[in-house]
Coordinates of C-alpha atoms in Angstrom, one line a residue:
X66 CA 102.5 155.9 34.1
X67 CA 101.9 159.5 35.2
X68 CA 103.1 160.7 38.6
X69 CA 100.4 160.2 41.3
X70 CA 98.3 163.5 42.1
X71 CA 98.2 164.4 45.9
X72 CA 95.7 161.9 47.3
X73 CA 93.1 161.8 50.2
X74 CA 91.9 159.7 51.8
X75 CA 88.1 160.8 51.5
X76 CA 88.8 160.5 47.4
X77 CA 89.9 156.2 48.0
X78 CA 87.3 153.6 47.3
X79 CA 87.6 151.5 49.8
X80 CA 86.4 148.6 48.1
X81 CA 89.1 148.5 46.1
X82 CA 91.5 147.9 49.3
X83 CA 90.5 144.3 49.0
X84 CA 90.9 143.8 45.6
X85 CA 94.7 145.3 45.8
X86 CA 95.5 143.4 48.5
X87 CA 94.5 140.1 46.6
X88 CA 96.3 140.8 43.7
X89 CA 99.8 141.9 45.6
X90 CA 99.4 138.8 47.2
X91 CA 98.6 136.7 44.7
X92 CA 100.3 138.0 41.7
X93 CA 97.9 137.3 39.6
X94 CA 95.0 138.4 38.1
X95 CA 92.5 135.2 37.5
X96 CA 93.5 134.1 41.3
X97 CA 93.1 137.3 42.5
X98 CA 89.6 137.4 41.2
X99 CA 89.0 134.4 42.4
X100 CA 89.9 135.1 45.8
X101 CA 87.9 138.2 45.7
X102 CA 84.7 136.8 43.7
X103 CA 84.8 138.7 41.2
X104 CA 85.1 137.6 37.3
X105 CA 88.7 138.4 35.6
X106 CA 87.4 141.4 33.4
X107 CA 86.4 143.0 36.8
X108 CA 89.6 142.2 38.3
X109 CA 91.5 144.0 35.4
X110 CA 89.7 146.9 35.5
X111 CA 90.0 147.2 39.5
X112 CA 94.2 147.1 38.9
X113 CA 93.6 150.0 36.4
X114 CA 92.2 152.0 38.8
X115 CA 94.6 150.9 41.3
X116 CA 97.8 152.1 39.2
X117 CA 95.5 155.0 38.5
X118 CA 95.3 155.8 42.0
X119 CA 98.8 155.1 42.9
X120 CA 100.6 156.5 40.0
X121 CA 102.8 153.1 40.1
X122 CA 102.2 150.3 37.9
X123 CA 102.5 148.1 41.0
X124 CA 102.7 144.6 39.0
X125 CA 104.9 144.4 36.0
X126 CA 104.6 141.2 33.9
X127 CA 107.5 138.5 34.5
X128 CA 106.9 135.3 32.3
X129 CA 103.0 133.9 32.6
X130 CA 103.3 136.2 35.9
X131 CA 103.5 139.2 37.5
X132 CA 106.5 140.7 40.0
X133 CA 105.7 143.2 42.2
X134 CA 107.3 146.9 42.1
X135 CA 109.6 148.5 44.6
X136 CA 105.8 150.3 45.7
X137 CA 103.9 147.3 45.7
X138 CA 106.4 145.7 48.1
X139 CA 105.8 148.3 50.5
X140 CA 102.0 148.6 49.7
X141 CA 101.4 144.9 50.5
X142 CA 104.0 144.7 53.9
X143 CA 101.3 147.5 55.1
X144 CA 98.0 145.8 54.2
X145 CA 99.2 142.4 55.8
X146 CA 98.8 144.0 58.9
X147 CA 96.3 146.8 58.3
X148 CA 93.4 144.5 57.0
X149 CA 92.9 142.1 59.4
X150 CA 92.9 145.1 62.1
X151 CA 90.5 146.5 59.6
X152 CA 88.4 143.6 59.5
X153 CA 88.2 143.1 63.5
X154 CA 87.1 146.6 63.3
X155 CA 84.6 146.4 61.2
X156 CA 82.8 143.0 62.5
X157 CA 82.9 145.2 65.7
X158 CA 82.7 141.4 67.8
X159 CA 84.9 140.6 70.8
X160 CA 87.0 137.5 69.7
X161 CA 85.3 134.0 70.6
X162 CA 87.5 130.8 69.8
X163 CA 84.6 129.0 69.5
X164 CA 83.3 130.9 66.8
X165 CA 86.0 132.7 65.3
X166 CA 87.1 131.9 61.3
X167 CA 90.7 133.9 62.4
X168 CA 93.7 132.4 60.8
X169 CA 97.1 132.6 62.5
X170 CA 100.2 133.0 60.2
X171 CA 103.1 130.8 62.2
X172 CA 106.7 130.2 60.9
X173 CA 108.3 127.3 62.3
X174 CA 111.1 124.9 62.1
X175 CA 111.0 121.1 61.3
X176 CA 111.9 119.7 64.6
X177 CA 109.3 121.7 66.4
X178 CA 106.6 121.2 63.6
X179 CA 106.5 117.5 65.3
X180 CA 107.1 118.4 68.7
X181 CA 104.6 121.6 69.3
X182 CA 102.4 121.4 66.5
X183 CA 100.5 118.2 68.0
X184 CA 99.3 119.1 71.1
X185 CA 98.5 122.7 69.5
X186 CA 96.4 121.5 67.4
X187 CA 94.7 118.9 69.4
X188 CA 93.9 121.8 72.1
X189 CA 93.0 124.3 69.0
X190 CA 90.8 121.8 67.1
X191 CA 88.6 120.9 70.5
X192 CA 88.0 124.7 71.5
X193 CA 88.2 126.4 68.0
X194 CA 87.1 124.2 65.5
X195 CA 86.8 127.3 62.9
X196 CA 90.1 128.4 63.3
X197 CA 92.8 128.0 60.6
X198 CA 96.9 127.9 61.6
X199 CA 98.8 128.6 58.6
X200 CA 102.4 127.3 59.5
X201 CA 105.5 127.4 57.0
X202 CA 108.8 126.2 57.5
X203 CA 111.8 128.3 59.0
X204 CA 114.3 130.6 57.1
X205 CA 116.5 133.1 57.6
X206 CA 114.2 135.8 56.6
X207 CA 111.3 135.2 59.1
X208 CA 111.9 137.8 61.6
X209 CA 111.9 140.2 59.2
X210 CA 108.0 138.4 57.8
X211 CA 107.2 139.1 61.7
X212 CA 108.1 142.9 61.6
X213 CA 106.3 143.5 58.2
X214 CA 103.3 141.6 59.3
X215 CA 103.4 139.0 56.4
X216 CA 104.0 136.1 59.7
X217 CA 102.2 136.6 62.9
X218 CA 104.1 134.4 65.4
X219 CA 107.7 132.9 65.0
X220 CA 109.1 130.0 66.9
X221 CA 112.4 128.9 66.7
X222 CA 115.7 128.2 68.7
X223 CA 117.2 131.9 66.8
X224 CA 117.3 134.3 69.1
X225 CA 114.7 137.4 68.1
X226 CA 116.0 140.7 67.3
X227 CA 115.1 143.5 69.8
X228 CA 112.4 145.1 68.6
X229 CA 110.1 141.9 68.5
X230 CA 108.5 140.9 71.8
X231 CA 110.0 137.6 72.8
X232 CA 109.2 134.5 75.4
X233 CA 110.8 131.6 75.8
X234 CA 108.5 128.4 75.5
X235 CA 110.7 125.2 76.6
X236 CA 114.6 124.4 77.2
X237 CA 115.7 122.0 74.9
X238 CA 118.7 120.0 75.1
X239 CA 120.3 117.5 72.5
X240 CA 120.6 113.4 72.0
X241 CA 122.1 111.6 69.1
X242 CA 120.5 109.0 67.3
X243 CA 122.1 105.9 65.6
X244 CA 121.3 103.2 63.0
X245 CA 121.8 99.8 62.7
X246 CA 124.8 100.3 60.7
X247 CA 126.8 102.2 63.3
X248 CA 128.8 99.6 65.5
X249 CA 129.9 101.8 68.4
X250 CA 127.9 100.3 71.8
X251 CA 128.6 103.5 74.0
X252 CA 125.9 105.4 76.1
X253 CA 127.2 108.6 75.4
X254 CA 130.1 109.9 73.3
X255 CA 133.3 111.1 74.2
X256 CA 134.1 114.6 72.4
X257 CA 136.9 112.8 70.3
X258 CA 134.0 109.6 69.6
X259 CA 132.3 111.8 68.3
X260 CA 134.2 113.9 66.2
X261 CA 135.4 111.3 64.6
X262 CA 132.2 109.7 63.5
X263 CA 130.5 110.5 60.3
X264 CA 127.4 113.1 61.0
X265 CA 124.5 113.7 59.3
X266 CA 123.7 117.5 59.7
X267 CA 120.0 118.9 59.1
X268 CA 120.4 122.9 58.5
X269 CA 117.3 124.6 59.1
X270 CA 119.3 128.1 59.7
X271 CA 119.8 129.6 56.3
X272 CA 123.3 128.7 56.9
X273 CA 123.9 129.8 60.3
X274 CA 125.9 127.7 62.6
X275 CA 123.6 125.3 64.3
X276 CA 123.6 125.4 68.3
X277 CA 125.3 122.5 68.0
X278 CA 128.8 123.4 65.9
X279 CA 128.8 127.3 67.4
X280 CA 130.3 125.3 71.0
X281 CA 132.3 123.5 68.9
X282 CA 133.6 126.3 66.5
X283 CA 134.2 128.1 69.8
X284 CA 136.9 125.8 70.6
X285 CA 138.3 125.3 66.9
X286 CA 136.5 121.8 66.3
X287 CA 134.2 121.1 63.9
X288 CA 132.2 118.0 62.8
X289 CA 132.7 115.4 60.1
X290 CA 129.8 116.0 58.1
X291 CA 128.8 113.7 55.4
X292 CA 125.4 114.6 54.4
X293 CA 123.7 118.2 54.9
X294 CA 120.3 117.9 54.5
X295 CA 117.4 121.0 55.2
X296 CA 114.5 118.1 57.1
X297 CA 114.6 116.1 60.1
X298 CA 111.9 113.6 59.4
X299 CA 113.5 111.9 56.0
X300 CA 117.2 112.3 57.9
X301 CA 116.2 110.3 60.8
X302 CA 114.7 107.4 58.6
X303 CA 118.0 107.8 56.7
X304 CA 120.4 107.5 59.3
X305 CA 118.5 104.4 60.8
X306 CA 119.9 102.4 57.9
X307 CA 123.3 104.1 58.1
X308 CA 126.3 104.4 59.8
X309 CA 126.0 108.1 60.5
X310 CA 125.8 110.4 63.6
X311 CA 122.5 112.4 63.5
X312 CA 122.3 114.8 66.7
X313 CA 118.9 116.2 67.2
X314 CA 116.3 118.3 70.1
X315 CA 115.8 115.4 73.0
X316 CA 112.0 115.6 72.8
X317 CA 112.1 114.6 68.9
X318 CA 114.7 111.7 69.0
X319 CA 112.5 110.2 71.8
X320 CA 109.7 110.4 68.5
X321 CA 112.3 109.3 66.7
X322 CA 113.2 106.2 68.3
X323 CA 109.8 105.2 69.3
X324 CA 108.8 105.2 65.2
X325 CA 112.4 104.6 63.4
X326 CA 115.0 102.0 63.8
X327 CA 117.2 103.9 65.8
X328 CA 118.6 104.1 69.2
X329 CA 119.6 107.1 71.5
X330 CA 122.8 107.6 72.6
X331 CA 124.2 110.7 75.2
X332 CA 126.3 113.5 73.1
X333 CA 129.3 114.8 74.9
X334 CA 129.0 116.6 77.9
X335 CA 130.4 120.0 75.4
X336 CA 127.1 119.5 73.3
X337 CA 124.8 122.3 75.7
X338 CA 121.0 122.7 75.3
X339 CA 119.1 125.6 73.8
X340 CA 115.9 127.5 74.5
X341 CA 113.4 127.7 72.0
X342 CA 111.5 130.5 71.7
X343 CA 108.3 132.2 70.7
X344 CA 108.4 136.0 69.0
X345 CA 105.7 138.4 67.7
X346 CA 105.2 142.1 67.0
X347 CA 104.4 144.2 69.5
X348 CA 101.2 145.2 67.7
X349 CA 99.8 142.1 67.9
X350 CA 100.4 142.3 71.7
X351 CA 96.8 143.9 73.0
X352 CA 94.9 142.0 70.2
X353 CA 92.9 139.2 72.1
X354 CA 92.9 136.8 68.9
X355 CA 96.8 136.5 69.0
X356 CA 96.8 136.5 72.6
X357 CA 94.5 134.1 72.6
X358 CA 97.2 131.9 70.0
X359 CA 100.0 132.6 72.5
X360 CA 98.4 131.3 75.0
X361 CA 97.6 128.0 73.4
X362 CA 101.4 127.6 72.5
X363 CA 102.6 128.5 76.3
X364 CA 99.6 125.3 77.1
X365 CA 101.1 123.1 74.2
X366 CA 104.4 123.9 75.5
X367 CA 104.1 123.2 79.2
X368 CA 102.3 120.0 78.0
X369 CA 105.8 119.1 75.9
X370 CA 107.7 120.3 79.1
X371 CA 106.0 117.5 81.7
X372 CA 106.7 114.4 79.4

């Protein structure tokens, strides 16, 4: 691949900028065509030009697929934020729920997904019918999605690094929920009760402590944990037919118990709450469609907060 000549941008088809941006995303040529209407043959040619144009090969083949280079990395983190901006520009419209197709990228975790997501939806689906949420599950790279514009809004319990803008939906605290199998009768555990039970431990934190243990590991103790799993939903339906401890956010054991054989019981008074919290780039700040989102999360949450 020759080196790149000294570009301009009065010497880019534009056109092409949509075609690139499907096949860094996609990586792959048949699905980037089809994303883009346009057949395959079309769709080769249009990467030609592309490495042309960029004097980088930007895919190289890996298997029946494509990885991306060290400059298609880098060329995709820009366009995930530049095209929608592009696109807003272009339809020249002031942003109307009602009739807006705008899809909101949201990374959140399991606990939250049951919590949040329901009355977020039931508010989004009866004044924006057209909109689309596209929501994928916590990990410990999603403040980093949120800086390169790949995610649009984060929630989670993990605090956000500085240079995000950061708000704090709803203080959470913790219960623990027991099976049928577990023969202790208390309405809350002592700290040595329940140390010395068995736990079930969901890790959503890419192996982070949990708000849980970090109180804990503070003062040298640690649980007994049994079973690690990465999902709250099939470990609840586990423990109720267990003898294990499984200590979850308050507002989801009370879904919990209400849908599972399981019963609440009080954690030790060292077991402290958490705040959960909602972060986005500062670029997406002034733009009324994701303040429009953010607003919708601060209704779902005060709608969590009253119950």
């Amino acid at each position: 691949m020759r080196a790149m000549r000294q570009a301009h941008l009065r010497d880019v088809d534009l056109n092409l900028l949509h075609a690139l941006h499907a096949l860094l995303a996609e990586r792959h040529v048949t699905r980037a065509a089809k994303r883009c209407f346009l057949s395959q043959p079309a769709m080769s040619r249009a990467l030609d030009r592309l490495r042309q144009m960029f004097g980088d090969l930007l895919l190289v083949r890996s298997g029946r697929a494509y990885e991306r280079t060290g400059r298609g990395e880098r060329v995709l983190r820009e366009l995930e934020s530049l095209m929608p901006r592009l696109e807003a520009m272009v339809r020249g419209e002031e942003f109307d729920p009602a009739r807006s197709p705008e899809r909101f990228r949201v990374a959140i975790t399991d606990h939250a997904a049951m919590v949040l997501m329901p009355p977020l939806m039931e508010r989004i689906r009866t004044a924006a019918a057209n909109v689309h949420v596209d929501a994928s599950a916590w990990n410990d790279r999603v403040y980093e999605e949120v800086a390169a514009g790949r995610i649009d809004t984060a929630l989670s319990a993990e605090a956000p690094p500085p240079a995000l803008e950061t708000e704090v939906l709803y203080e959470e605290d913790f219960v623990c929920l027991v099976g049928r199998a577990q023969q202790s009768r208390t309405r809350r555990f002592t700290l040595k009760e329940y140390l010395d039970l068995p736990h079930a431990i969901v890790e959503t934190w890419g192996g982070q402590q949990t708000p849980v243990d970090r109180p804990l590991a503070e003062r040298g103790l640690r649980r007994r944990a049994v079973l690690r799993l990465p999902f709250f939903v099939p470990t609840i339906f586990m423990v109720a037919r267990s003898d294990l401890v499984l200590t979850v956010p308050r507002r989801l054991g009370k879904i919990a118990a209400a849908t599972a054989d399981v019963r609440l019981v009080e954690p030790p008074h060292e077991i402290k709450g958490f705040s959960y919290f909602m972060a986005w780039h500062p670029r997406l700040t002034p733009e009324a469609d994701h303040a429009w989102f953010r607003d919708q999360l601060r209704t779902a949450a005060r709608s969590i907060r009253t119950k």
